[in-house]
mmCIF file of C-alpha atoms and ligand atoms in Angstrom:
data_model
loop_
_atom_site.group_PDB
_atom_site.id
_atom_site.type_symbol
_atom_site.label_atom_id
_atom_site.label_comp_id
_atom_site.label_asym_id
_atom_site.label_seq_id
_atom_site.Cartn_x
_atom_site.Cartn_y
_atom_site.Cartn_z
ATOM 1 C CA UNK A 484 62.738 83.168 -177.022
ATOM 2 C CA UNK A 485 62.269 85.003 -173.498
ATOM 3 C CA UNK A 486 58.506 86.297 -173.303
ATOM 4 C CA UNK A 487 58.953 89.753 -172.451
ATOM 5 C CA UNK A 488 56.648 91.089 -169.228
ATOM 6 C CA UNK A 489 53.905 92.953 -169.987
ATOM 7 C CA UNK A 490 53.356 95.956 -168.901
ATOM 8 C CA UNK A 491 49.413 97.590 -167.990
ATOM 9 C CA UNK A 492 49.460 99.940 -170.503
ATOM 10 C CA UNK A 493 50.707 96.881 -173.136
ATOM 11 C CA UNK A 494 46.688 95.484 -172.150
ATOM 12 C CA UNK A 495 44.797 98.944 -173.570
ATOM 13 C CA UNK A 496 43.566 98.607 -176.969
ATOM 14 C CA UNK A 497 44.224 101.670 -179.596
ATOM 15 C CA UNK A 498 40.648 102.682 -178.775
ATOM 16 C CA UNK A 499 40.075 105.127 -177.039
ATOM 17 C CA UNK A 500 37.306 105.105 -174.028
ATOM 18 C CA UNK A 501 34.317 107.627 -174.395
ATOM 19 C CA UNK A 502 33.554 107.493 -171.089
ATOM 20 C CA UNK A 503 32.369 111.201 -169.284
ATOM 21 C CA UNK A 504 35.725 112.770 -167.921
ATOM 22 C CA UNK A 505 35.673 111.600 -164.747
ATOM 23 C CA UNK A 506 33.287 108.517 -164.809
ATOM 24 C CA UNK A 507 34.475 105.569 -162.770
ATOM 25 C CA UNK A 508 34.747 103.308 -165.432
ATOM 26 C CA UNK A 509 37.959 104.357 -166.271
ATOM 27 C CA UNK A 510 39.535 103.846 -163.302
ATOM 28 C CA UNK A 511 38.143 100.307 -163.219
ATOM 29 C CA UNK A 512 39.971 99.743 -166.683
ATOM 30 C CA UNK A 513 42.739 100.990 -165.597
ATOM 31 C CA UNK A 514 43.297 98.166 -162.562
ATOM 32 C CA UNK A 515 41.956 95.940 -164.750
ATOM 33 C CA UNK A 516 45.016 95.762 -166.665
ATOM 34 C CA UNK A 517 47.146 96.589 -163.837
ATOM 35 C CA UNK A 518 45.545 92.878 -162.366
ATOM 36 C CA UNK A 519 46.215 91.316 -165.825
ATOM 37 C CA UNK A 520 50.355 92.708 -165.867
ATOM 38 C CA UNK A 521 50.325 90.992 -162.245
ATOM 39 C CA UNK A 522 49.366 88.338 -163.139
ATOM 40 C CA UNK A 523 51.460 88.351 -166.641
ATOM 41 C CA UNK A 524 48.402 86.930 -168.521
ATOM 42 C CA UNK A 525 49.258 86.683 -171.634
ATOM 43 C CA UNK A 526 46.612 88.616 -174.047
ATOM 44 C CA UNK A 527 45.694 85.355 -176.123
ATOM 45 C CA UNK A 528 44.366 83.758 -172.787
ATOM 46 C CA UNK A 529 42.365 86.814 -171.655
ATOM 47 C CA UNK A 530 38.491 87.430 -173.149
ATOM 48 C CA UNK A 531 36.378 89.961 -171.406
ATOM 49 C CA UNK A 532 32.547 89.517 -172.480
ATOM 50 C CA UNK A 533 29.929 92.251 -171.813
ATOM 51 C CA UNK A 534 26.751 93.364 -172.525
ATOM 52 C CA UNK A 535 25.101 96.930 -173.141
ATOM 53 C CA UNK A 536 25.749 99.971 -171.027
ATOM 54 C CA UNK A 537 28.574 102.429 -170.506
ATOM 55 C CA UNK A 538 30.484 99.738 -168.025
ATOM 56 C CA UNK A 539 29.724 97.384 -170.800
ATOM 57 C CA UNK A 540 32.000 98.855 -173.527
ATOM 58 C CA UNK A 541 35.154 97.995 -171.525
ATOM 59 C CA UNK A 542 36.275 94.713 -173.281
ATOM 60 C CA UNK A 543 36.598 97.223 -176.598
ATOM 61 C CA UNK A 544 39.417 99.527 -174.252
ATOM 62 C CA UNK A 545 41.363 96.132 -173.661
ATOM 63 C CA UNK A 546 43.914 94.516 -175.975
ATOM 64 C CA UNK A 547 42.396 90.573 -176.020
ATOM 65 C CA UNK A 548 39.740 88.834 -177.189
ATOM 66 C CA UNK A 549 36.664 90.527 -176.129
ATOM 67 C CA UNK A 550 33.304 89.962 -177.161
ATOM 68 C CA UNK A 551 30.440 93.189 -176.791
ATOM 69 C CA UNK A 552 26.706 91.193 -176.562
ATOM 70 C CA UNK A 553 23.569 92.286 -176.231
ATOM 71 C CA UNK A 554 21.872 94.142 -173.080
ATOM 72 C CA UNK A 555 21.731 91.679 -170.100
ATOM 73 C CA UNK A 556 23.384 88.667 -171.502
ATOM 74 C CA UNK A 557 27.181 88.754 -170.933
ATOM 75 C CA UNK A 558 26.784 86.063 -167.648
ATOM 76 C CA UNK A 559 25.512 83.332 -170.396
ATOM 77 C CA UNK A 560 27.950 84.328 -173.552
ATOM 78 C CA UNK A 561 30.485 83.834 -170.728
ATOM 79 C CA UNK A 562 29.305 80.882 -169.781
ATOM 80 C CA UNK A 563 29.431 78.869 -173.525
ATOM 81 C CA UNK A 564 32.942 80.211 -173.999
ATOM 82 C CA UNK A 565 34.330 78.860 -170.560
ATOM 83 C CA UNK A 566 33.250 75.659 -171.595
ATOM 84 C CA UNK A 567 34.106 75.502 -174.619
ATOM 85 C CA UNK A 568 37.622 77.032 -174.084
ATOM 86 C CA UNK A 569 38.150 76.348 -170.112
ATOM 87 C CA UNK A 570 42.435 77.598 -170.930
ATOM 88 C CA UNK A 571 40.812 81.089 -171.008
ATOM 89 C CA UNK A 572 40.672 83.563 -168.294
ATOM 90 C CA UNK A 573 36.999 84.694 -168.866
ATOM 91 C CA UNK A 574 36.126 88.165 -167.610
ATOM 92 C CA UNK A 575 32.606 89.754 -167.847
ATOM 93 C CA UNK A 576 32.327 93.194 -167.271
ATOM 94 C CA UNK A 577 28.833 95.344 -167.070
ATOM 95 C CA UNK A 578 26.910 97.891 -164.752
ATOM 96 C CA UNK A 579 24.046 97.212 -162.630
ATOM 97 C CA UNK A 580 21.474 97.551 -164.747
ATOM 98 C CA UNK A 581 22.866 95.217 -167.059
ATOM 99 C CA UNK A 582 23.606 92.324 -164.570
ATOM 100 C CA UNK A 583 20.752 92.677 -161.916
ATOM 101 C CA UNK A 584 18.049 94.151 -164.183
ATOM 102 C CA UNK A 585 17.386 92.747 -167.143
ATOM 103 C CA UNK A 586 20.546 90.188 -166.301
ATOM 104 C CA UNK A 587 18.730 89.688 -163.030
ATOM 105 C CA UNK A 588 17.689 85.981 -163.633
ATOM 106 C CA UNK A 589 21.461 84.732 -165.530
ATOM 107 C CA UNK A 590 23.087 86.449 -162.271
ATOM 108 C CA UNK A 591 21.459 83.370 -160.202
ATOM 109 C CA UNK A 592 22.058 80.802 -162.001
ATOM 110 C CA UNK A 593 25.718 81.916 -162.733
ATOM 111 C CA UNK A 594 26.467 82.844 -158.805
ATOM 112 C CA UNK A 595 25.205 78.765 -158.583
ATOM 113 C CA UNK A 596 26.916 77.241 -161.425
ATOM 114 C CA UNK A 597 30.065 78.125 -160.185
ATOM 115 C CA UNK A 598 31.929 77.964 -163.463
ATOM 116 C CA UNK A 599 35.252 79.805 -163.212
ATOM 117 C CA UNK A 600 34.530 83.258 -164.691
ATOM 118 C CA UNK A 601 35.248 86.359 -162.752
ATOM 119 C CA UNK A 602 32.222 89.310 -162.896
ATOM 120 C CA UNK A 603 32.853 92.806 -162.078
ATOM 121 C CA UNK A 604 29.835 93.928 -162.014
ATOM 122 C CA UNK A 605 30.499 97.929 -162.290
ATOM 123 C CA UNK A 606 27.724 100.050 -159.696
ATOM 124 C CA UNK A 607 26.943 102.930 -160.246
ATOM 125 C CA UNK A 608 22.859 103.296 -159.148
ATOM 126 C CA UNK A 609 21.482 104.338 -162.193
ATOM 127 C CA UNK A 610 21.246 103.567 -166.035
ATOM 128 C CA UNK A 611 23.816 105.390 -167.007
ATOM 129 C CA UNK A 612 23.875 104.821 -170.924
ATOM 130 C CA UNK A 613 20.119 105.725 -171.272
ATOM 131 C CA UNK A 614 20.365 109.317 -169.649
ATOM 132 C CA UNK A 615 19.761 108.422 -166.040
ATOM 133 C CA UNK A 616 16.529 106.166 -165.011
ATOM 134 C CA UNK A 617 16.342 104.716 -161.654
ATOM 135 C CA UNK A 618 18.167 100.906 -161.899
ATOM 136 C CA UNK A 619 17.607 98.117 -159.540
ATOM 137 C CA UNK A 620 20.247 98.983 -157.031
ATOM 138 C CA UNK A 621 18.877 102.618 -157.248
ATOM 139 C CA UNK A 622 17.610 103.941 -153.239
ATOM 140 C CA UNK A 623 13.953 104.053 -153.380
ATOM 141 C CA UNK A 624 14.266 107.949 -152.629
ATOM 142 C CA UNK A 625 16.028 109.156 -155.646
ATOM 143 C CA UNK A 626 13.732 111.749 -157.525
ATOM 144 C CA UNK A 627 16.550 113.241 -159.621
ATOM 145 C CA UNK A 628 15.147 110.991 -162.967
ATOM 146 C CA UNK A 629 12.341 112.615 -164.894
ATOM 147 C CA UNK A 630 10.829 108.938 -165.568
ATOM 148 C CA UNK A 631 10.609 108.572 -161.286
ATOM 149 C CA UNK A 632 10.499 112.139 -160.329
ATOM 150 C CA UNK A 633 8.801 110.638 -156.459
ATOM 151 C CA UNK A 634 11.738 108.146 -156.379
ATOM 152 C CA UNK A 635 11.168 104.490 -156.767
ATOM 153 C CA UNK A 636 9.466 103.789 -153.964
ATOM 154 C CA UNK A 637 11.261 100.251 -154.102
ATOM 155 C CA UNK A 638 13.765 98.278 -151.846
ATOM 156 C CA UNK A 639 17.078 98.209 -153.595
ATOM 157 C CA UNK A 640 18.406 94.984 -155.145
ATOM 158 C CA UNK A 641 21.245 93.520 -152.546
ATOM 159 C CA UNK A 642 24.192 92.436 -155.044
ATOM 160 C CA UNK A 643 26.377 90.612 -151.887
ATOM 161 C CA UNK A 644 23.708 89.421 -150.130
ATOM 162 C CA UNK A 645 21.690 87.787 -153.425
ATOM 163 C CA UNK A 646 25.148 86.445 -154.616
ATOM 164 C CA UNK A 647 25.981 84.842 -151.521
ATOM 165 C CA UNK A 648 22.438 83.660 -151.600
ATOM 166 C CA UNK A 649 22.772 82.322 -155.259
ATOM 167 C CA UNK A 650 26.177 80.478 -154.267
ATOM 168 C CA UNK A 651 28.391 82.411 -155.663
ATOM 169 C CA UNK A 652 32.045 80.970 -154.091
ATOM 170 C CA UNK A 653 33.869 84.566 -153.976
ATOM 171 C CA UNK A 654 32.334 88.264 -153.009
ATOM 172 C CA UNK A 655 34.372 91.258 -152.288
ATOM 173 C CA UNK A 656 33.390 94.777 -152.857
ATOM 174 C CA UNK A 657 35.659 97.467 -154.316
ATOM 175 C CA UNK A 658 35.420 101.259 -155.251
ATOM 176 C CA UNK A 659 36.889 103.278 -158.452
ATOM 177 C CA UNK A 660 38.470 105.689 -156.305
ATOM 178 C CA UNK A 661 40.701 103.152 -154.707
ATOM 179 C CA UNK A 662 42.783 101.842 -157.416
ATOM 180 C CA UNK A 663 45.417 100.119 -155.556
ATOM 181 C CA UNK A 664 42.882 97.981 -153.005
ATOM 182 C CA UNK A 665 40.636 97.433 -156.794
ATOM 183 C CA UNK A 666 43.689 96.137 -158.342
ATOM 184 C CA UNK A 667 44.497 93.495 -155.396
ATOM 185 C CA UNK A 668 40.778 92.370 -155.234
ATOM 186 C CA UNK A 669 40.849 91.737 -158.920
ATOM 187 C CA UNK A 670 44.063 89.526 -158.819
ATOM 188 C CA UNK A 671 42.340 87.751 -156.400
ATOM 189 C CA UNK A 672 39.157 87.357 -157.866
ATOM 190 C CA UNK A 673 40.388 85.747 -161.103
ATOM 191 C CA UNK A 674 42.427 83.613 -159.263
ATOM 192 C CA UNK A 675 39.686 82.300 -157.427
ATOM 193 C CA UNK A 676 38.684 79.249 -159.087
ATOM 194 C CA UNK A 677 35.103 79.548 -159.151
ATOM 195 C CA UNK A 678 32.672 81.808 -159.893
ATOM 196 C CA UNK A 679 34.134 85.155 -158.688
ATOM 197 C CA UNK A 680 31.553 88.163 -158.049
ATOM 198 C CA UNK A 681 33.550 91.722 -157.967
ATOM 199 C CA UNK A 682 30.972 94.615 -156.852
ATOM 200 C CA UNK A 683 32.763 97.494 -158.060
ATOM 201 C CA UNK A 684 31.360 100.926 -156.784
ATOM 202 C CA UNK A 685 31.977 102.811 -160.149
ATOM 203 C CA UNK A 686 29.991 106.914 -160.343
ATOM 204 C CA UNK A 687 28.241 107.554 -162.980
ATOM 205 C CA UNK A 688 29.494 111.621 -162.492
ATOM 206 C CA UNK A 689 26.639 113.128 -165.222
ATOM 207 C CA UNK A 690 23.460 111.338 -163.793
ATOM 208 C CA UNK A 691 24.312 110.871 -160.345
ATOM 209 C CA UNK A 692 26.925 113.502 -159.568
ATOM 210 C CA UNK A 693 25.742 113.146 -155.795
ATOM 211 C CA UNK A 694 27.591 109.919 -155.938
ATOM 212 C CA UNK A 695 31.050 112.307 -155.423
ATOM 213 C CA UNK A 696 30.381 111.875 -151.412
ATOM 214 C CA UNK A 697 31.320 108.150 -152.297
ATOM 215 C CA UNK A 698 34.952 109.315 -151.566
ATOM 216 C CA UNK A 699 34.753 110.022 -148.029
ATOM 217 C CA UNK A 700 32.068 107.649 -147.164
ATOM 218 C CA UNK A 701 33.657 103.944 -148.294
ATOM 219 C CA UNK A 702 35.064 102.109 -145.758
ATOM 220 C CA UNK A 703 37.048 98.990 -145.190
ATOM 221 C CA UNK A 704 34.166 95.950 -144.773
ATOM 222 C CA UNK A 705 34.013 95.642 -140.906
ATOM 223 C CA UNK A 706 34.683 91.740 -141.006
ATOM 224 C CA UNK A 707 37.437 89.540 -142.236
ATOM 225 C CA UNK A 708 36.705 87.487 -145.655
ATOM 226 C CA UNK A 709 35.080 84.186 -144.316
ATOM 227 C CA UNK A 710 34.137 80.510 -145.798
ATOM 228 C CA UNK A 711 30.793 80.509 -143.786
ATOM 229 C CA UNK A 712 27.952 81.561 -145.308
ATOM 230 C CA UNK A 713 25.339 82.585 -142.315
ATOM 231 C CA UNK A 714 28.381 84.813 -140.930
ATOM 232 C CA UNK A 715 28.416 86.319 -144.091
ATOM 233 C CA UNK A 716 25.204 86.980 -145.130
ATOM 234 C CA UNK A 717 25.340 88.247 -141.310
ATOM 235 C CA UNK A 718 28.211 90.366 -142.438
ATOM 236 C CA UNK A 719 26.649 92.015 -145.373
ATOM 237 C CA UNK A 720 23.157 92.863 -144.399
ATOM 238 C CA UNK A 721 25.023 94.567 -141.123
ATOM 239 C CA UNK A 722 26.808 96.770 -143.499
ATOM 240 C CA UNK A 723 25.736 100.160 -145.605
ATOM 241 C CA UNK A 724 26.768 98.997 -148.819
ATOM 242 C CA UNK A 725 29.698 100.767 -148.837
ATOM 243 C CA UNK A 726 32.169 98.295 -147.048
ATOM 244 C CA UNK A 727 35.058 97.559 -149.096
ATOM 245 C CA UNK A 728 36.964 93.570 -149.098
ATOM 246 C CA UNK A 729 37.109 90.606 -149.691
ATOM 247 C CA UNK A 730 33.922 89.413 -148.173
ATOM 248 C CA UNK A 731 33.663 85.896 -148.593
ATOM 249 C CA UNK A 732 35.505 82.953 -150.263
ATOM 250 C CA UNK A 733 35.258 79.644 -150.119
ATOM 251 C CA UNK A 734 36.662 76.461 -152.157
ATOM 252 C CA UNK A 735 33.710 74.071 -153.877
ATOM 253 C CA UNK A 736 34.101 71.898 -156.820
ATOM 254 C CA UNK A 737 34.007 74.179 -160.352
ATOM 255 C CA UNK A 738 31.679 73.148 -162.707
ATOM 256 C CA UNK A 739 33.502 72.300 -165.886
ATOM 257 C CA UNK A 740 35.373 69.808 -163.457
ATOM 258 C CA UNK A 741 33.106 68.022 -162.787
ATOM 259 C CA UNK A 742 30.956 67.813 -166.206
ATOM 260 C CA UNK A 743 33.327 68.299 -169.319
ATOM 261 C CA UNK A 744 32.200 67.804 -172.860
ATOM 262 C CA UNK A 745 35.710 66.010 -174.228
ATOM 263 C CA UNK A 746 34.723 65.479 -177.830
ATOM 264 C CA UNK A 747 35.143 68.065 -180.948
ATOM 265 C CA UNK A 748 31.603 70.130 -181.238
ATOM 266 C CA UNK A 749 31.261 67.187 -184.438
ATOM 267 C CA UNK A 750 31.332 64.503 -181.993
ATOM 268 C CA UNK A 751 28.887 65.933 -179.763
ATOM 269 C CA UNK A 752 26.785 66.702 -182.361
ATOM 270 C CA UNK A 753 26.866 63.128 -183.571
ATOM 271 C CA UNK A 754 26.077 61.448 -179.879
ATOM 272 C CA UNK A 755 23.232 63.780 -179.723
ATOM 273 C CA UNK A 756 21.899 61.878 -182.713
ATOM 274 C CA UNK A 757 22.290 58.888 -181.926
HETATM 275 C C1 TPP B 1779 17.054 94.744 -174.621
HETATM 276 C C2 TPP B 1779 17.418 96.128 -174.240
HETATM 277 N N1 TPP B 1779 16.776 97.249 -173.343
HETATM 278 C C3 TPP B 1779 16.985 98.014 -173.054
HETATM 279 C C4 TPP B 1779 17.797 98.486 -173.960
HETATM 280 C C5 TPP B 1779 18.676 100.700 -173.770
HETATM 281 N N2 TPP B 1779 19.633 100.075 -172.562
HETATM 282 C C6 TPP B 1779 21.007 100.315 -172.532
HETATM 283 S S1 TPP B 1779 22.219 100.478 -171.939
HETATM 284 C C7 TPP B 1779 20.872 100.677 -170.343
HETATM 285 C C8 TPP B 1779 21.439 100.409 -168.819
HETATM 286 C C9 TPP B 1779 22.631 100.494 -168.888
HETATM 287 O O1 TPP B 1779 22.864 100.681 -167.474
HETATM 288 P P1 TPP B 1779 23.560 100.102 -166.598
HETATM 289 O O2 TPP B 1779 23.659 98.917 -167.572
HETATM 290 O O3 TPP B 1779 24.054 100.751 -165.264
HETATM 291 O O4 TPP B 1779 25.244 100.429 -167.648
HETATM 292 P P2 TPP B 1779 25.751 102.164 -167.477
HETATM 293 O O5 TPP B 1779 25.727 102.643 -168.430
HETATM 294 O O6 TPP B 1779 25.377 102.851 -165.661
HETATM 295 O O7 TPP B 1779 26.988 101.952 -167.227
HETATM 296 C C10 TPP B 1779 19.752 100.324 -170.999
HETATM 297 C C11 TPP B 1779 18.529 100.148 -170.422
HETATM 298 C C12 TPP B 1779 18.846 97.543 -174.664
HETATM 299 N N3 TPP B 1779 20.492 98.301 -175.078
HETATM 300 N N4 TPP B 1779 18.632 96.304 -174.811
HETATM 301 S S1 SF4 B 1780 26.593 108.400 -168.508
HETATM 302 FE FE1 SF4 B 1780 27.947 108.001 -166.602
HETATM 303 S S2 SF4 B 1780 28.413 106.156 -166.747
HETATM 304 FE FE2 SF4 B 1780 28.084 106.596 -168.444
HETATM 305 S S3 SF4 B 1780 30.113 107.150 -169.444
HETATM 306 FE FE3 SF4 B 1780 28.796 109.435 -168.634
HETATM 307 S S4 SF4 B 1780 29.795 109.185 -166.322
HETATM 308 FE FE4 SF4 B 1780 30.246 107.304 -167.576
#
C-alpha cells in the first residue's frame, strides 16, 4: 500500500500547548513539525527527548515517541536511546537553563561524542518556567529579576563558541521569528550525521518582554558555513550573538558507528559477567 505523505499538522499531538500567548516556543514547535513533514519521517522513526522547563514541554506536543525527563538530563537520556536504537531520529529540545546550567556538563560531552543527535536549545536568556530568574545566557546587567536586582555581574555563557570548543560537528543559530529559516536549519541539522547543535533565539514574552526587539536586531551571520574550527571561532566571537545561519558543519566519524554494541541486552549483560 502506498504511504500517504504527512503534513506538518499531522505531527502535532492532541495535547494543546500551555505556553503564554506569544511565546517563541510555539514557532519552534511549528518549525519542527514542518521539518519532519519535509523529510517525510514516519512518526515511529522519531523520538523527542527533553528535560524540564517551558521549552522542555515540547515533546508532549508532537505525535511521535517522546520522553519528558529530569531537569538538565535530556542529553544523557537521548544518548542512551540513540545508542540502543540507532534507527531512530532523536531530537532533543530544551531551554538555556536546562541545557547550559544544570545540564552544562552533559552539553560538553554530547558535543565531543558526536553521537547522531539533534539538539535544539531554545534560548530566552531566562528561566521562564520558574518565573524569571537569570540563566547562564542572561546579560550581566539584566536587573529585572528580584533574585538579582542589580544584575548577576557574571559574563554570559556563549553556546555556539562552547559547542565548537567541545567538538560539535554542526552548529547553527536560528530565531523563532524566522520560521522559514528555522525550518531549513532544522532539516540540515536533522540530516547532519553526528551531533548537531541548533541554538534558537526564542523570546520569553512574559519575563523578557524586551526580547520583542530581537525581531529588528537579528541579522544574517556574517560568514558562510565553514568546516574550519579556527575560522568558525573567529566568526562566532566577532558576532553579537544575534547572527542567524549555519555557522559550522564538518563530517567526522559518528560515535555509534565506531563502537556499537551488537548483541541483545541479555548477551551484553552475560558478556559483562564473564
Ligand atoms: C533538579 C531541578 N532543579 C531545579 C528545577 C526547577 N526548574 C524547573 S524549570 C527550570 C528552568 C527552566 O528554564 P529554561 O530551561 O531556560 O526553560 P524555559 O522555561 O525558559 O523555556 C528550573 C530551574 C527542577 N525542576 N529540577
Ligand atoms: S513563561 Fe516565558 S518561556 Fe514560559 S511559556 Fe511563558 S513566555 Fe514562554
